[in-house]
Amino acid sequence: MKKIMQKQVIVTLGLLLLLSTAAAAQEVAVEGTASYWGGHYWVGLSAKSALTDNITVRGSFYYRANGNSYYRGKADVLYALKGTGGFDSYVGVGAGYSSSHGTSIDLTCGAKITTGKNAGLSGEAVYTIFLNEAYDNSFGFNLGFFVH
């Protein structure tokens, strides 16, 4: 049963990543991220595509090396709350898989500030609900820069 759930999450992540590169995308952005999640520091890379003015699909990969190497992949659907003056906020939900904790559901809220024509900074808070009951749910932060 556990292997089936992991395969479903991997297939879902793959489909969301495919959608994020669809030709119908209005905007494509790449983001570098430093994060604190699950009591550890991670580095990551995300790619996202705007499907509409308010809906974005994002795929992310994070890596942590602290004695042992771990990875975390996730896919999110984000809803933008358009702001003014280059400041936008968003909320989202996603599915993830961590080599150390297994599958999860992520709830995200964040903001981005456009600092140039095609670049900016972002920050977000993520609450992770692990499907494996052996692990406590986790709260984390992501700080990043993006270009599109």
Backbone as JSON, one array per atom type, in Angstrom:
{
  "sequence": "MKKIMQKQVIVTLGLLLLLSTAAAAQEVAVEGTASYWGGHYWVGLSAKSALTDNITVRGSFYYRANGNSYYRGKADVLYALKGTGGFDSYVGVGAGYSSSHGTSIDLTCGAKITTGKNAGLSGEAVYTIFLNEAYDNSFGFNLGFFVH",
  "N": [[0.82, -1.2, 0.0], [1.93, 1.26, 0.8], [3.95, 1.62, -1.14], [2.35, 1.89, -3.41], [1.07, 4.34, -2.89], [3.3, 6.07, -2.92], [4.06, 5.81, -5.61], [1.8, 6.93, -6.83], [2.02, 9.58, -5.97], [4.45, 10.29, -7.2], [3.73, 10.04, -9.92], [1.74, 12.01, -10.03], [3.27, 14.31, -9.41], [4.93, 14.31, -11.66], [3.03, 14.72, -13.74], [2.09, 17.29, -13.05], [4.46, 18.75, -13.38], [4.77, 18.44, -16.15], [2.52, 19.86, -17.01], [3.34, 22.36, -16.2], [5.09, 23.16, -18.12], [3.62, 23.52, -20.33], [2.54, 24.58, -23.58], [0.53, 26.44, -23.45], [1.04, 28.08, -21.37], [1.22, 31.26, -19.82], [3.3, 32.62, -18.67], [6.63, 31.87, -17.77], [8.72, 31.03, -15.1], [11.8, 30.84, -13.27], [13.15, 29.86, -10.17], [15.47, 30.27, -7.56], [16.11, 28.87, -4.38], [16.5, 29.13, -0.84], [15.88, 27.3, 2.03], [14.27, 26.54, 5.16], [13.28, 23.72, 6.64], [11.64, 21.14, 8.31], [13.44, 21.16, 10.43], [15.92, 21.5, 9.29], [18.32, 22.99, 6.97], [17.88, 23.71, 3.53], [18.61, 23.74, -0.01], [17.26, 24.86, -3.11], [15.53, 24.56, -6.29], [13.13, 25.9, -8.43], [10.59, 25.69, -10.94], [8.09, 27.44, -12.61], [4.88, 27.95, -14.11], [2.55, 30.23, -15.37], [-0.76, 29.59, -15.72], [-3.15, 30.9, -15.95], [-4.19, 34.31, -15.33], [-4.28, 34.25, -12.58], [-3.66, 31.66, -11.68], [-1.07, 29.41, -11.07], [1.25, 26.83, -11.81], [3.69, 24.95, -10.16], [6.79, 23.3, -9.99], [9.15, 21.86, -7.8], [12.44, 21.21, -6.52], [14.4, 20.18, -3.85], [17.44, 20.05, -1.93], [19.48, 18.59, 0.58], [22.42, 18.38, 2.37], [23.82, 17.0, 5.01], [25.79, 15.39, 6.55], [24.29, 13.0, 5.78], [22.84, 12.74, 2.54], [19.84, 14.2, 1.38], [16.75, 14.53, -0.42], [14.0, 16.44, -1.71], [11.06, 16.6, -3.45], [8.44, 18.45, -4.99], [5.17, 19.49, -6.07], [3.12, 22.22, -6.78], [-0.01, 23.98, -6.83], [-0.75, 27.24, -7.28], [-2.52, 30.14, -6.19], [-2.81, 33.39, -7.14], [-2.98, 36.46, -5.42], [-3.45, 39.34, -6.56], [-1.46, 42.23, -6.19], [-0.29, 45.6, -5.7], [2.13, 47.86, -7.14], [4.29, 46.08, -7.73], [4.21, 44.17, -5.74], [3.02, 41.07, -4.86], [0.87, 38.6, -3.51], [0.27, 35.13, -2.58], [-1.5, 31.97, -2.31], [-1.47, 28.43, -1.79], [-1.62, 24.88, -2.61], [-0.12, 21.67, -2.43], [1.6, 18.61, -3.41], [4.08, 16.43, -2.13], [7.26, 14.67, -1.96], [9.61, 13.33, 0.19], [12.89, 12.09, 0.67], [13.53, 11.46, 3.23], [11.2, 11.55, 4.8], [8.99, 10.63, 3.39], [5.79, 10.77, 1.66], [3.8, 13.8, 1.32], [1.47, 16.48, 2.01], [1.32, 19.84, 1.16], [0.67, 23.07, 2.42], [0.68, 26.36, 1.4], [1.62, 29.78, 1.77], [2.53, 32.94, 0.54], [4.64, 35.66, -0.67], [5.69, 37.81, -3.33], [8.09, 40.09, -4.56], [8.61, 42.2, -7.15], [11.59, 43.27, -8.36], [12.89, 44.23, -10.53], [12.53, 44.5, -14.12], [12.25, 41.83, -15.0], [12.76, 40.23, -12.76], [12.97, 39.3, -9.25], [12.24, 39.01, -5.68], [11.26, 36.48, -3.32], [9.24, 35.15, -0.67], [8.03, 32.65, 1.52], [5.76, 30.77, 3.58], [5.41, 27.43, 4.64], [3.3, 24.79, 5.45], [3.58, 21.5, 6.25], [2.0, 18.43, 5.88], [2.49, 15.27, 6.82], [1.98, 12.09, 5.33], [2.81, 9.76, 6.4], [2.4, 8.51, 9.48], [4.39, 8.3, 11.36], [5.87, 10.57, 11.47], [5.93, 13.92, 12.66], [3.88, 16.7, 11.71], [5.16, 19.51, 9.86], [6.58, 22.82, 9.86], [7.77, 25.3, 7.66], [10.07, 27.61, 6.0], [10.65, 29.47, 3.02], [12.98, 31.29, 1.14], [13.68, 33.2, -1.68], [14.91, 33.97, -5.05], [13.81, 35.12, -8.22], [13.53, 34.78, -11.8], [12.04, 35.71, -14.84]],
  "CA": [[0.0, 0.0, 0.0], [2.81, 2.43, 0.89], [4.6, 1.77, -2.44], [1.35, 2.4, -4.35], [0.89, 5.76, -2.59], [4.48, 6.77, -3.39], [3.99, 5.85, -7.06], [0.77, 7.89, -7.19], [2.57, 10.92, -5.76], [5.45, 10.53, -8.24], [3.0, 10.26, -11.17], [1.09, 13.32, -9.9], [4.32, 15.31, -9.56], [5.34, 14.32, -13.07], [1.99, 15.37, -14.53], [2.1, 18.73, -12.77], [5.64, 19.33, -14.03], [4.47, 18.54, -17.57], [1.6, 20.99, -17.18], [4.03, 23.62, -15.97], [5.82, 23.54, -19.32], [2.66, 23.49, -21.44], [2.63, 25.71, -24.5], [-0.51, 27.4, -23.1], [1.48, 28.9, -20.24], [1.35, 32.68, -20.1], [4.57, 33.1, -18.14], [7.46, 30.82, -17.18], [9.71, 31.62, -14.2], [12.71, 29.94, -12.56], [13.44, 30.44, -8.86], [16.44, 29.63, -6.67], [15.53, 28.97, -3.05], [17.11, 28.62, 0.39], [14.74, 27.06, 2.9], [14.39, 25.86, 6.45], [12.12, 22.84, 6.68], [11.87, 19.91, 9.05], [14.59, 21.31, 11.32], [17.16, 21.51, 8.52], [18.44, 23.95, 5.88], [17.85, 23.09, 2.21], [18.7, 24.61, -1.18], [16.35, 24.31, -4.09], [15.28, 25.18, -7.58], [11.74, 25.74, -8.84], [10.14, 26.21, -12.23], [6.65, 27.59, -12.55], [4.21, 28.51, -15.28], [1.24, 30.83, -15.14], [-1.75, 29.04, -16.63], [-4.07, 32.02, -16.13], [-3.69, 35.47, -14.61], [-4.22, 34.0, -11.14], [-3.32, 30.28, -11.34], [0.28, 29.02, -11.46], [1.69, 25.48, -11.45], [5.12, 25.03, -9.84], [7.51, 22.09, -9.59], [10.33, 22.24, -7.02], [13.35, 20.18, -6.04], [15.26, 20.68, -2.76], [18.52, 19.14, -1.57], [20.12, 18.86, 1.86], [23.58, 17.53, 2.68], [24.21, 17.21, 6.4], [26.19, 14.02, 6.9], [23.58, 12.21, 4.78], [22.18, 13.56, 1.52], [18.4, 14.0, 1.26], [16.11, 15.35, -1.42], [12.56, 16.65, -1.56], [10.43, 17.11, -4.66], [7.04, 18.76, -4.77], [4.44, 20.22, -7.1], [2.1, 23.07, -6.16], [-0.9, 24.83, -7.59], [-0.77, 28.5, -6.53], [-3.52, 31.13, -6.58], [-2.24, 34.71, -6.89], [-3.8, 37.56, -4.95], [-2.7, 40.44, -7.2], [-1.24, 43.43, -5.4], [0.08, 46.8, -6.45], [3.52, 48.29, -6.99], [5.25, 44.99, -7.8], [4.05, 43.27, -4.6], [1.92, 40.13, -5.05], [0.84, 37.48, -2.55], [-0.36, 33.93, -3.12], [-1.75, 30.82, -1.46], [-1.42, 27.24, -2.63], [-1.63, 23.53, -2.06], [0.72, 20.82, -3.26], [1.97, 17.27, -2.96], [5.53, 16.29, -2.14], [7.9, 13.43, -1.52], [10.92, 13.54, 0.79], [13.59, 10.83, 0.87], [13.65, 11.18, 4.66], [9.9, 11.49, 5.49], [7.95, 10.08, 2.53], [4.86, 11.65, 0.97], [3.22, 14.86, 2.12], [0.63, 17.52, 1.43], [1.85, 21.13, 1.6], [-0.15, 24.27, 2.35], [1.65, 27.43, 1.2], [1.24, 31.18, 1.57], [3.76, 33.68, 0.31], [4.6, 36.93, -1.38], [6.84, 38.09, -4.18], [8.3, 41.5, -4.87], [9.35, 42.36, -8.39], [12.6, 44.32, -8.15], [13.31, 44.68, -11.85], [11.55, 44.15, -15.14], [12.06, 40.38, -15.11], [13.35, 39.55, -11.61], [12.46, 39.73, -7.95], [12.47, 38.21, -4.47], [10.05, 35.83, -2.81], [9.27, 34.53, 0.65], [6.79, 31.92, 1.78], [5.65, 29.84, 4.71], [4.84, 26.17, 4.18], [2.92, 23.83, 6.48], [3.64, 20.18, 5.62], [1.27, 17.35, 6.55], [3.07, 14.0, 6.37], [1.05, 10.98, 5.25], [3.38, 8.73, 7.26], [2.09, 8.93, 10.84], [5.58, 8.25, 12.2], [6.5, 11.89, 11.48], [5.08, 15.06, 13.01], [3.74, 17.73, 10.68], [6.29, 20.43, 9.93], [6.41, 24.19, 9.36], [9.03, 25.73, 7.08], [10.17, 28.9, 5.32], [11.45, 29.52, 1.8], [13.38, 32.6, 0.64], [14.25, 32.95, -3.0], [14.98, 34.99, -6.1], [13.24, 34.56, -9.42], [13.64, 35.46, -13.08], [11.08, 35.23, -15.85]],
  "C": [[0.87, 1.27, 0.0], [3.49, 2.69, -0.45], [3.62, 2.33, -3.48], [1.15, 3.89, -4.14], [2.08, 6.57, -3.1], [4.46, 6.87, -4.91], [2.94, 6.85, -7.53], [1.29, 9.31, -7.04], [3.58, 11.24, -6.85], [4.78, 10.8, -9.58], [2.33, 11.64, -11.15], [2.11, 14.43, -10.07], [4.77, 15.43, -11.01], [4.32, 15.01, -13.96], [1.96, 16.87, -14.3], [3.32, 19.41, -13.39], [5.44, 19.44, -15.54], [3.53, 19.71, -17.85], [2.33, 22.32, -17.06], [4.84, 24.06, -17.18], [4.91, 23.55, -20.55], [2.78, 24.74, -22.3], [1.61, 26.79, -24.17], [-0.09, 28.32, -21.95], [1.67, 30.34, -20.67], [2.71, 33.22, -19.67], [5.32, 31.92, -17.55], [8.52, 31.51, -16.33], [10.55, 30.53, -13.56], [13.1, 30.64, -11.27], [14.49, 29.6, -8.13], [15.99, 29.87, -5.24], [16.48, 28.45, -1.98], [15.95, 28.44, 1.36], [15.15, 26.38, 4.2], [13.13, 25.04, 6.61], [12.5, 21.58, 7.45], [13.09, 19.96, 9.95], [15.93, 21.36, 10.62], [17.13, 22.59, 7.45], [18.56, 23.21, 4.56], [18.15, 24.15, 1.16], [17.83, 24.0, -2.26], [16.25, 25.12, -5.35], [13.84, 24.88, -7.95], [11.54, 26.28, -10.24], [8.63, 26.32, -12.15], [6.13, 28.24, -13.82], [2.86, 29.05, -14.88], [0.29, 30.25, -16.18], [-2.83, 30.06, -16.94], [-3.46, 33.22, -15.41], [-3.51, 35.19, -13.12], [-3.74, 32.6, -10.76], [-1.97, 29.91, -11.94], [0.53, 27.59, -11.0], [3.2, 25.55, -11.26], [5.64, 23.65, -9.46], [8.8, 22.5, -8.91], [11.14, 21.01, -6.63], [14.28, 20.8, -5.01], [16.27, 19.6, -2.39], [19.13, 19.58, -0.25], [21.26, 17.87, 2.05], [24.05, 17.89, 4.08], [24.62, 15.85, 6.96], [25.61, 13.06, 5.88], [22.94, 13.16, 3.78], [20.7, 13.19, 1.44], [17.87, 14.9, 0.16], [14.62, 15.45, -1.11], [12.05, 17.24, -2.86], [8.98, 17.41, -4.37], [6.46, 19.51, -5.96], [3.31, 20.97, -6.4], [1.21, 23.69, -7.22], [-1.09, 26.07, -6.72], [-1.85, 29.42, -7.09], [-2.99, 32.5, -6.16], [-3.31, 35.69, -6.44], [-3.08, 38.82, -5.41], [-2.65, 41.66, -6.3], [-0.9, 44.61, -6.29], [1.56, 47.1, -6.24], [4.54, 47.19, -6.99], [5.19, 44.02, -6.64], [2.83, 42.4, -4.83], [2.01, 39.04, -3.98], [0.12, 36.3, -3.19], [-0.59, 32.9, -2.03], [-1.73, 29.6, -2.37], [-1.49, 25.95, -1.86], [-0.8, 22.66, -3.01], [0.94, 19.45, -2.65], [3.48, 17.15, -3.07], [5.99, 14.92, -1.72], [9.3, 13.77, -1.02], [11.59, 12.18, 1.0], [13.72, 10.48, 2.35], [12.3, 10.98, 5.35], [8.77, 10.93, 4.64], [7.04, 11.15, 1.94], [4.22, 12.67, 1.91], [2.26, 15.71, 1.3], [1.12, 18.83, 2.02], [0.82, 22.23, 1.41], [0.8, 25.46, 2.36], [0.97, 28.8, 1.17], [2.53, 31.97, 1.44], [3.54, 34.98, -0.4], [5.84, 37.05, -2.25], [6.88, 39.58, -4.46], [9.14, 41.56, -6.13], [10.29, 43.54, -8.23], [13.13, 44.9, -9.46], [12.26, 44.27, -12.86], [11.24, 42.66, -15.16], [12.61, 39.61, -13.92], [12.74, 40.06, -10.31], [12.81, 38.77, -6.84], [11.15, 37.61, -4.0], [10.3, 35.29, -1.41], [7.96, 33.82, 0.88], [6.91, 31.06, 3.02], [4.93, 28.6, 4.2], [4.53, 25.3, 5.4], [2.79, 22.47, 5.8], [2.93, 19.16, 6.49], [1.8, 16.04, 5.98], [2.01, 12.91, 6.39], [1.54, 9.8, 6.07], [3.21, 9.2, 8.71], [3.28, 8.89, 11.79], [6.24, 9.62, 12.34], [5.48, 12.97, 11.86], [5.0, 16.01, 11.83], [4.8, 18.79, 10.91], [5.92, 21.78, 9.35], [7.76, 24.65, 8.83], [8.92, 27.07, 6.39], [11.02, 28.76, 4.07], [11.73, 30.98, 1.47], [14.05, 32.38, -0.7], [14.34, 34.19, -3.87], [14.45, 34.35, -7.36], [13.56, 35.43, -10.64], [12.59, 34.88, -14.01], [11.17, 36.07, -17.09]]
}
